[in-house]
PDB file of C-alpha atoms and ligand atoms in Angstrom:
ATOM      1  CA  MET A   1      28.696 -34.211  -6.869  1.00  0.00           C
ATOM      2  CA  ASN A   2      31.362 -31.923  -5.820  1.00  0.00           C
ATOM      3  CA  LYS A   3      31.814 -31.339  -2.028  1.00  0.00           C
ATOM      4  CA  THR A   4      30.587 -27.858  -0.706  1.00  0.00           C
ATOM      5  CA  VAL A   5      32.956 -25.704   0.977  1.00  0.00           C
ATOM      6  CA  PHE A   6      31.018 -25.663   4.231  1.00  0.00           C
ATOM      7  CA  SER A   7      27.975 -27.654   5.415  1.00  0.00           C
ATOM      8  CA  PRO A   8      24.830 -26.280   3.791  1.00  0.00           C
ATOM      9  CA  PRO A   9      22.212 -25.106   6.537  1.00  0.00           C
ATOM     10  CA  ALA A  10      19.498 -27.610   7.357  1.00  0.00           C
ATOM     11  CA  MET A  11      16.101 -27.017   5.414  1.00  0.00           C
ATOM     12  CA  VAL A  12      13.716 -24.938   7.289  1.00  0.00           C
ATOM     13  CA  THR A  13      10.576 -27.099   8.321  1.00  0.00           C
ATOM     14  CA  ILE A  14       7.415 -26.274  10.244  1.00  0.00           C
ATOM     15  CA  PRO A  15       4.965 -28.426  12.059  1.00  0.00           C
ATOM     16  CA  VAL A  16       1.926 -30.132  10.364  1.00  0.00           C
ATOM     17  CA  THR A  17      -1.337 -30.452  12.310  1.00  0.00           C
ATOM     18  CA  GLY A  18      -2.097 -34.067  13.376  1.00  0.00           C
ATOM     19  CA  SER A  19       1.111 -35.430  12.003  1.00  0.00           C
ATOM     20  CA  ASP A  20       4.646 -36.180  12.928  1.00  0.00           C
ATOM     21  CA  GLU A  21       5.875 -35.042   9.406  1.00  0.00           C
ATOM     22  CA  ARG A  22       6.906 -31.570   8.855  1.00  0.00           C
ATOM     23  CA  PHE A  23       6.493 -29.134   5.810  1.00  0.00           C
ATOM     24  CA  ALA A  24       9.649 -28.212   4.235  1.00  0.00           C
ATOM     25  CA  VAL A  25       9.593 -24.494   3.298  1.00  0.00           C
ATOM     26  CA  ARG A  26      11.235 -23.251   0.115  1.00  0.00           C
ATOM     27  CA  ARG A  27      10.460 -19.524  -0.075  1.00  0.00           C
ATOM     28  CA  ILE A  28       8.079 -16.857   1.462  1.00  0.00           C
ATOM     29  CA  PHE A  29       6.314 -14.514  -0.770  1.00  0.00           C
ATOM     30  CA  CYS A  30       4.154 -11.826   0.957  1.00  0.00           C
ATOM     31  CA  ALA A  31       1.203  -9.582  -0.201  1.00  0.00           C
ATOM     32  CA  GLY A  32       1.043  -5.931   1.168  1.00  0.00           C
ATOM     33  CA  LYS A  33      -2.003  -3.701   0.843  1.00  0.00           C
ATOM     34  CA  ASN A  34      -4.604  -6.487   0.410  1.00  0.00           C
ATOM     35  CA  TYR A  35      -7.183  -5.326   2.742  1.00  0.00           C
ATOM     36  CA  ALA A  36      -8.936  -1.856   2.093  1.00  0.00           C
ATOM     37  CA  ASP A  37      -9.142  -0.809   5.833  1.00  0.00           C
ATOM     38  CA  HIS A  38      -5.360  -1.582   6.373  1.00  0.00           C
ATOM     39  CA  ILE A  39      -4.632   0.486   3.242  1.00  0.00           C
ATOM     40  CA  ARG A  40      -6.732   3.398   4.821  1.00  0.00           C
ATOM     41  CA  GLU A  41      -5.006   3.177   8.195  1.00  0.00           C
ATOM     42  CA  MET A  42      -1.707   3.409   6.592  1.00  0.00           C
ATOM     43  CA  GLY A  43      -2.831   6.712   4.782  1.00  0.00           C
ATOM     44  CA  GLY A  44      -3.426   5.113   1.460  1.00  0.00           C
ATOM     45  CA  ILE A  45      -6.656   5.682  -0.729  1.00  0.00           C
ATOM     46  CA  ASP A  46      -6.001   3.681  -3.853  1.00  0.00           C
ATOM     47  CA  THR A  47      -7.572   0.092  -3.461  1.00  0.00           C
ATOM     48  CA  SER A  48      -7.613  -0.632  -7.192  1.00  0.00           C
ATOM     49  CA  ARG A  49      -3.759  -1.451  -7.538  1.00  0.00           C
ATOM     50  CA  PRO A  50      -2.430  -4.993  -7.273  1.00  0.00           C
ATOM     51  CA  PRO A  51      -0.932  -6.054  -3.954  1.00  0.00           C
ATOM     52  CA  VAL A  52       2.585  -5.022  -3.248  1.00  0.00           C
ATOM     53  CA  ILE A  53       4.626  -8.159  -3.364  1.00  0.00           C
ATOM     54  CA  PHE A  54       7.626  -8.748  -1.314  1.00  0.00           C
ATOM     55  CA  ALA A  55       9.652 -11.764   0.240  1.00  0.00           C
ATOM     56  CA  LYS A  56      11.031 -12.972   3.496  1.00  0.00           C
ATOM     57  CA  PRO A  57      13.879 -15.617   3.767  1.00  0.00           C
ATOM     58  CA  ALA A  58      12.650 -18.956   4.906  1.00  0.00           C
ATOM     59  CA  ASP A  59      14.789 -18.929   7.960  1.00  0.00           C
ATOM     60  CA  ALA A  60      12.887 -15.789   9.152  1.00  0.00           C
ATOM     61  CA  LEU A  61      10.193 -18.317  10.353  1.00  0.00           C
ATOM     62  CA  VAL A  62       9.625 -18.861  14.051  1.00  0.00           C
ATOM     63  CA  SER A  63       7.669 -22.017  14.722  1.00  0.00           C
ATOM     64  CA  ASP A  64       7.375 -24.710  17.345  1.00  0.00           C
ATOM     65  CA  GLY A  65       6.151 -22.237  19.989  1.00  0.00           C
ATOM     66  CA  ARG A  66       9.358 -20.369  20.117  1.00  0.00           C
ATOM     67  CA  ASP A  67       9.563 -16.832  21.402  1.00  0.00           C
ATOM     68  CA  VAL A  68      10.395 -13.965  19.179  1.00  0.00           C
ATOM     69  CA  PRO A  69      13.309 -11.613  20.121  1.00  0.00           C
ATOM     70  CA  TYR A  70      12.549  -7.892  19.616  1.00  0.00           C
ATOM     71  CA  PRO A  71      14.524  -7.059  16.454  1.00  0.00           C
ATOM     72  CA  ARG A  72      17.610  -4.846  16.419  1.00  0.00           C
ATOM     73  CA  ALA A  73      17.722  -1.447  14.671  1.00  0.00           C
ATOM     74  CA  SER A  74      14.056  -0.591  15.187  1.00  0.00           C
ATOM     75  CA  GLN A  75      11.914   1.405  17.979  1.00  0.00           C
ATOM     76  CA  ASP A  76       8.551   0.551  16.157  1.00  0.00           C
ATOM     77  CA  VAL A  77       7.825  -3.075  15.419  1.00  0.00           C
ATOM     78  CA  HIS A  78       4.281  -3.770  14.383  1.00  0.00           C
ATOM     79  CA  HIS A  79       2.214  -6.933  14.335  1.00  0.00           C
ATOM     80  CA  GLU A  80       0.271  -7.977  11.081  1.00  0.00           C
ATOM     81  CA  VAL A  81      -1.787 -11.242  11.426  1.00  0.00           C
ATOM     82  CA  GLU A  82      -2.098 -12.922   7.931  1.00  0.00           C
ATOM     83  CA  LEU A  83      -3.419 -16.129   6.503  1.00  0.00           C
ATOM     84  CA  VAL A  84      -0.554 -18.225   5.049  1.00  0.00           C
ATOM     85  CA  LEU A  85      -0.933 -20.518   2.063  1.00  0.00           C
ATOM     86  CA  ALA A  86       1.412 -23.493   1.730  1.00  0.00           C
ATOM     87  CA  LEU A  87       1.900 -24.752  -1.704  1.00  0.00           C
ATOM     88  CA  GLY A  88       1.990 -28.540  -2.415  1.00  0.00           C
ATOM     89  CA  LYS A  89       2.235 -28.128  -6.237  1.00  0.00           C
ATOM     90  CA  PRO A  90       4.135 -25.730  -8.588  1.00  0.00           C
ATOM     91  CA  LEU A  91       2.266 -22.974 -10.387  1.00  0.00           C
ATOM     92  CA  ARG A  92       3.037 -20.909 -13.520  1.00  0.00           C
ATOM     93  CA  ASP A  93       0.474 -18.735 -15.420  1.00  0.00           C
ATOM     94  CA  ALA A  94      -2.153 -20.707 -13.386  1.00  0.00           C
ATOM     95  CA  SER A  95      -5.925 -20.565 -13.255  1.00  0.00           C
ATOM     96  CA  GLU A  96      -7.801 -20.066 -10.230  1.00  0.00           C
ATOM     97  CA  GLU A  97      -8.900 -23.826 -10.316  1.00  0.00           C
ATOM     98  CA  GLU A  98      -5.209 -24.906 -10.438  1.00  0.00           C
ATOM     99  CA  ALA A  99      -4.307 -22.452  -7.749  1.00  0.00           C
ATOM    100  CA  GLY A 100      -7.041 -23.710  -5.393  1.00  0.00           C
ATOM    101  CA  LYS A 101      -5.670 -27.283  -5.956  1.00  0.00           C
ATOM    102  CA  ALA A 102      -2.023 -26.318  -5.262  1.00  0.00           C
ATOM    103  CA  VAL A 103      -2.816 -25.138  -1.666  1.00  0.00           C
ATOM    104  CA  TRP A 104      -1.625 -28.054   0.463  1.00  0.00           C
ATOM    105  CA  GLY A 105      -2.496 -26.447   3.746  1.00  0.00           C
ATOM    106  CA  ILE A 106      -3.053 -23.087   5.568  1.00  0.00           C
ATOM    107  CA  ALA A 107      -1.698 -21.492   8.668  1.00  0.00           C
ATOM    108  CA  THR A 108      -1.776 -18.528  10.816  1.00  0.00           C
ATOM    109  CA  GLY A 109       1.311 -16.265  10.474  1.00  0.00           C
ATOM    110  CA  VAL A 110       2.435 -12.814  11.681  1.00  0.00           C
ATOM    111  CA  ASP A 111       4.208 -10.519   9.395  1.00  0.00           C
ATOM    112  CA  LEU A 112       6.373  -8.444  11.823  1.00  0.00           C
ATOM    113  CA  THR A 113       7.412  -5.185  10.355  1.00  0.00           C
ATOM    114  CA  ARG A 114       9.946  -2.655  11.279  1.00  0.00           C
ATOM    115  CA  ARG A 115       7.488   0.130  10.713  1.00  0.00           C
ATOM    116  CA  ASP A 116      10.050   3.032  11.193  1.00  0.00           C
ATOM    117  CA  LEU A 117      12.308   1.588   8.570  1.00  0.00           C
ATOM    118  CA  GLN A 118       9.434   0.919   6.190  1.00  0.00           C
ATOM    119  CA  ALA A 119       8.414   4.596   6.558  1.00  0.00           C
ATOM    120  CA  GLN A 120      11.786   5.694   5.673  1.00  0.00           C
ATOM    121  CA  ALA A 121      11.962   3.283   2.654  1.00  0.00           C
ATOM    122  CA  LYS A 122       8.541   4.544   1.372  1.00  0.00           C
ATOM    123  CA  LYS A 123       9.913   8.195   1.748  1.00  0.00           C
ATOM    124  CA  HIS A 124      13.044   7.530  -0.327  1.00  0.00           C
ATOM    125  CA  GLY A 125      11.405   4.964  -2.546  1.00  0.00           C
ATOM    126  CA  GLY A 126      13.696   2.182  -1.324  1.00  0.00           C
ATOM    127  CA  PRO A 127      13.070  -1.554  -0.985  1.00  0.00           C
ATOM    128  CA  TRP A 128      11.221  -2.859   2.078  1.00  0.00           C
ATOM    129  CA  THR A 129      13.965  -5.483   2.829  1.00  0.00           C
ATOM    130  CA  SER A 130      15.251  -4.071   6.043  1.00  0.00           C
ATOM    131  CA  ALA A 131      11.658  -3.422   7.121  1.00  0.00           C
ATOM    132  CA  LYS A 132      10.218  -6.929   6.367  1.00  0.00           C
ATOM    133  CA  ALA A 133      12.866  -9.592   5.891  1.00  0.00           C
ATOM    134  CA  PHE A 134      14.896  -9.411   9.064  1.00  0.00           C
ATOM    135  CA  ASP A 135      15.512 -12.477  11.447  1.00  0.00           C
ATOM    136  CA  HIS A 136      12.504 -13.818  13.319  1.00  0.00           C
ATOM    137  CA  SER A 137      10.232 -11.604  11.416  1.00  0.00           C
ATOM    138  CA  ALA A 138       7.768 -14.459  10.414  1.00  0.00           C
ATOM    139  CA  PRO A 139       6.211 -16.293  13.400  1.00  0.00           C
ATOM    140  CA  ILE A 140       3.874 -18.970  12.027  1.00  0.00           C
ATOM    141  CA  GLY A 141       1.630 -21.710  13.518  1.00  0.00           C
ATOM    142  CA  PRO A 142       1.483 -25.436  12.493  1.00  0.00           C
ATOM    143  CA  ILE A 143       0.073 -26.043   9.012  1.00  0.00           C
ATOM    144  CA  THR A 144      -3.361 -27.497   8.852  1.00  0.00           C
ATOM    145  CA  PRO A 145      -3.500 -29.799   5.654  1.00  0.00           C
ATOM    146  CA  LEU A 146      -6.602 -29.478   3.328  1.00  0.00           C
ATOM    147  CA  ASP A 147      -8.628 -32.479   2.379  1.00  0.00           C
ATOM    148  CA  LYS A 148     -10.031 -30.640  -0.665  1.00  0.00           C
ATOM    149  CA  PRO A 149      -9.022 -27.781  -3.039  1.00  0.00           C
ATOM    150  CA  PHE A 150      -8.765 -24.291  -1.343  1.00  0.00           C
ATOM    151  CA  ALA A 151     -11.861 -22.297  -1.950  1.00  0.00           C
ATOM    152  CA  ASP A 152     -11.925 -18.426  -1.206  1.00  0.00           C
ATOM    153  CA  GLN A 153     -14.321 -17.945   1.833  1.00  0.00           C
ATOM    154  CA  GLY A 154     -14.816 -15.713   4.740  1.00  0.00           C
ATOM    155  CA  GLY A 155     -13.580 -16.478   8.382  1.00  0.00           C
ATOM    156  CA  ARG A 156     -12.429 -14.577  11.274  1.00  0.00           C
ATOM    157  CA  ILE A 157      -8.812 -13.204  11.484  1.00  0.00           C
ATOM    158  CA  CYS A 158      -7.751 -11.720  14.661  1.00  0.00           C
ATOM    159  CA  LEU A 159      -4.784 -10.979  16.932  1.00  0.00           C
ATOM    160  CA  SER A 160      -4.615  -9.898  20.510  1.00  0.00           C
ATOM    161  CA  VAL A 161      -1.858  -8.252  22.536  1.00  0.00           C
ATOM    162  CA  ASN A 162      -1.840  -9.394  26.315  1.00  0.00           C
ATOM    163  CA  GLY A 163      -5.484 -10.416  25.986  1.00  0.00           C
ATOM    164  CA  GLU A 164      -6.654  -7.108  24.243  1.00  0.00           C
ATOM    165  CA  VAL A 165      -7.941  -7.598  20.666  1.00  0.00           C
ATOM    166  CA  ARG A 166      -6.030  -5.315  18.342  1.00  0.00           C
ATOM    167  CA  GLN A 167      -6.973  -6.778  14.900  1.00  0.00           C
ATOM    168  CA  ASP A 168     -10.445  -8.327  14.217  1.00  0.00           C
ATOM    169  CA  GLY A 169     -11.322  -8.742  10.520  1.00  0.00           C
ATOM    170  CA  ASP A 170     -12.705 -11.397   8.037  1.00  0.00           C
ATOM    171  CA  LEU A 171     -10.765 -13.214   5.252  1.00  0.00           C
ATOM    172  CA  GLY A 172     -13.570 -12.319   2.824  1.00  0.00           C
ATOM    173  CA  GLN A 173     -12.385  -8.637   3.026  1.00  0.00           C
ATOM    174  CA  MET A 174      -9.333  -9.391   0.952  1.00  0.00           C
ATOM    175  CA  LEU A 175      -9.164  -7.287  -2.163  1.00  0.00           C
ATOM    176  CA  TRP A 176      -7.255 -10.057  -3.950  1.00  0.00           C
ATOM    177  CA  PRO A 177      -8.639 -13.426  -2.402  1.00  0.00           C
ATOM    178  CA  PRO A 178      -5.982 -16.085  -2.052  1.00  0.00           C
ATOM    179  CA  ARG A 179      -6.605 -17.919  -5.236  1.00  0.00           C
ATOM    180  CA  ARG A 180      -6.587 -14.776  -7.256  1.00  0.00           C
ATOM    181  CA  LEU A 181      -3.375 -13.789  -5.444  1.00  0.00           C
ATOM    182  CA  LEU A 182      -1.767 -17.053  -6.317  1.00  0.00           C
ATOM    183  CA  VAL A 183      -2.736 -16.669  -9.962  1.00  0.00           C
ATOM    184  CA  TYR A 184      -1.084 -13.102 -10.094  1.00  0.00           C
ATOM    185  CA  LEU A 185       2.124 -14.537  -8.185  1.00  0.00           C
ATOM    186  CA  SER A 186       2.275 -17.397 -10.847  1.00  0.00           C
ATOM    187  CA  THR A 187       2.562 -14.707 -13.487  1.00  0.00           C
ATOM    188  CA  LEU A 188       5.581 -13.264 -11.832  1.00  0.00           C
ATOM    189  CA  PHE A 189       7.448 -16.199 -10.537  1.00  0.00           C
ATOM    190  CA  ASP A 190       7.546 -19.902 -11.115  1.00  0.00           C
ATOM    191  CA  MET A 191       5.824 -20.901  -7.849  1.00  0.00           C
ATOM    192  CA  LYS A 192       7.357 -24.070  -6.285  1.00  0.00           C
ATOM    193  CA  THR A 193       6.226 -26.877  -3.948  1.00  0.00           C
ATOM    194  CA  GLY A 194       7.188 -25.781  -0.487  1.00  0.00           C
ATOM    195  CA  ASP A 195       6.590 -21.972  -1.082  1.00  0.00           C
ATOM    196  CA  LEU A 196       4.432 -20.014   1.492  1.00  0.00           C
ATOM    197  CA  VAL A 197       2.411 -16.955   0.794  1.00  0.00           C
ATOM    198  CA  PHE A 198       1.441 -14.420   3.419  1.00  0.00           C
ATOM    199  CA  THR A 199      -1.755 -13.041   2.046  1.00  0.00           C
ATOM    200  CA  GLY A 200      -1.914  -9.613   3.859  1.00  0.00           C
ATOM    201  CA  THR A 201      -3.344  -8.144   6.914  1.00  0.00           C
ATOM    202  CA  PRO A 202      -6.602  -6.501   8.068  1.00  0.00           C
ATOM    203  CA  ALA A 203      -6.931  -3.081  10.000  1.00  0.00           C
ATOM    204  CA  GLY A 204      -5.548  -2.700  13.463  1.00  0.00           C
ATOM    205  CA  VAL A 205      -1.869  -3.094  13.230  1.00  0.00           C
ATOM    206  CA  GLY A 206       0.080  -1.628  15.957  1.00  0.00           C
ATOM    207  CA  PRO A 207       3.462  -1.775  17.972  1.00  0.00           C
ATOM    208  CA  VAL A 208       4.634  -4.700  20.130  1.00  0.00           C
ATOM    209  CA  GLN A 209       6.836  -4.372  23.163  1.00  0.00           C
ATOM    210  CA  ILE A 210       9.350  -6.750  24.861  1.00  0.00           C
ATOM    211  CA  GLY A 211       7.215  -8.987  27.247  1.00  0.00           C
ATOM    212  CA  ASP A 212       4.079  -8.784  25.163  1.00  0.00           C
ATOM    213  CA  ARG A 213       2.218 -12.051  24.749  1.00  0.00           C
ATOM    214  CA  ILE A 214       0.675 -12.240  21.299  1.00  0.00           C
ATOM    215  CA  GLN A 215      -2.134 -14.472  20.298  1.00  0.00           C
ATOM    216  CA  ALA A 216      -3.120 -14.654  16.624  1.00  0.00           C
ATOM    217  CA  ARG A 217      -6.129 -16.793  15.364  1.00  0.00           C
ATOM    218  CA  ILE A 218      -7.783 -17.543  12.043  1.00  0.00           C
ATOM    219  CA  ASP A 219     -10.679 -19.738  11.381  1.00  0.00           C
ATOM    220  CA  GLY A 220      -9.702 -23.190  10.115  1.00  0.00           C
ATOM    221  CA  THR A 221      -6.117 -22.995  11.396  1.00  0.00           C
ATOM    222  CA  GLU A 222      -4.147 -23.594  14.825  1.00  0.00           C
ATOM    223  CA  PRO A 223      -3.818 -20.613  16.943  1.00  0.00           C
ATOM    224  CA  LEU A 224      -0.505 -19.073  17.123  1.00  0.00           C
ATOM    225  CA  PRO A 225       0.764 -17.729  20.499  1.00  0.00           C
ATOM    226  CA  PHE A 226       4.134 -16.217  21.043  1.00  0.00           C
ATOM    227  CA  THR A 227       6.003 -13.756  23.314  1.00  0.00           C
ATOM    228  CA  ILE A 228       8.181 -10.971  22.505  1.00  0.00           C
ATOM    229  CA  THR A 229      11.692 -11.310  24.412  1.00  0.00           C
ATOM    230  CA  ALA A 230      14.653  -9.108  24.837  1.00  0.00           C
ATOM    231  CA  THR A 231      16.705  -8.284  21.782  1.00  0.00           C
ATOM    232  CA  GLY A 232      18.868 -11.360  21.119  1.00  0.00           C
TER     233      GLY A 232
HETATM  234 MN1   MN B 301       1.802  -7.842   5.858  1.00  0.00          MN
END
């Protein structure tokens, strides 16, 4: 193999509950507008359309209990707690059964969003990249491995800021439950082993400030605590 012109960056990996092994991350796909009460709080009314699909770079992940610096170039950064699916198999034009078998594990994640830049993008019909895919925009807890195929089911999904509950929903409220979402993604992309999928957020999103202590929890996963620190 030819030598590369500079050393390639290390693969991004995140911890696995109950193991010394780590999960190597390939890509991060995200679903927006997947809970009706969140669509309504953002001023939307149409809950019949497929979720909005966007992506974050793998190196936007923040794991291992690290702090999250408040991002540059925004004055309105919001928290969005989301169930994250970690794929252990590829998926292409998959069935729901195949999708359930491809979920290697699940985790709690937060889709940090520059809401001010997202509002500008929506106004001008531009992409969401600067609003969603910035550095440190994807805090994530350890991945809990599954011992059987993933089945869509309810469960509490919540987030508190400095001990005050801001988001408190149920996984069963998803308009496109995880397996159906994976089926949809597998019609758009060749989904690969190592891909993560953020599945959308329930109502209650709101701003974070420097110094805030965030605690995100989803039934069946490890809790995700992190602190917002000064802009790095
Ligand atoms: Mn989101």
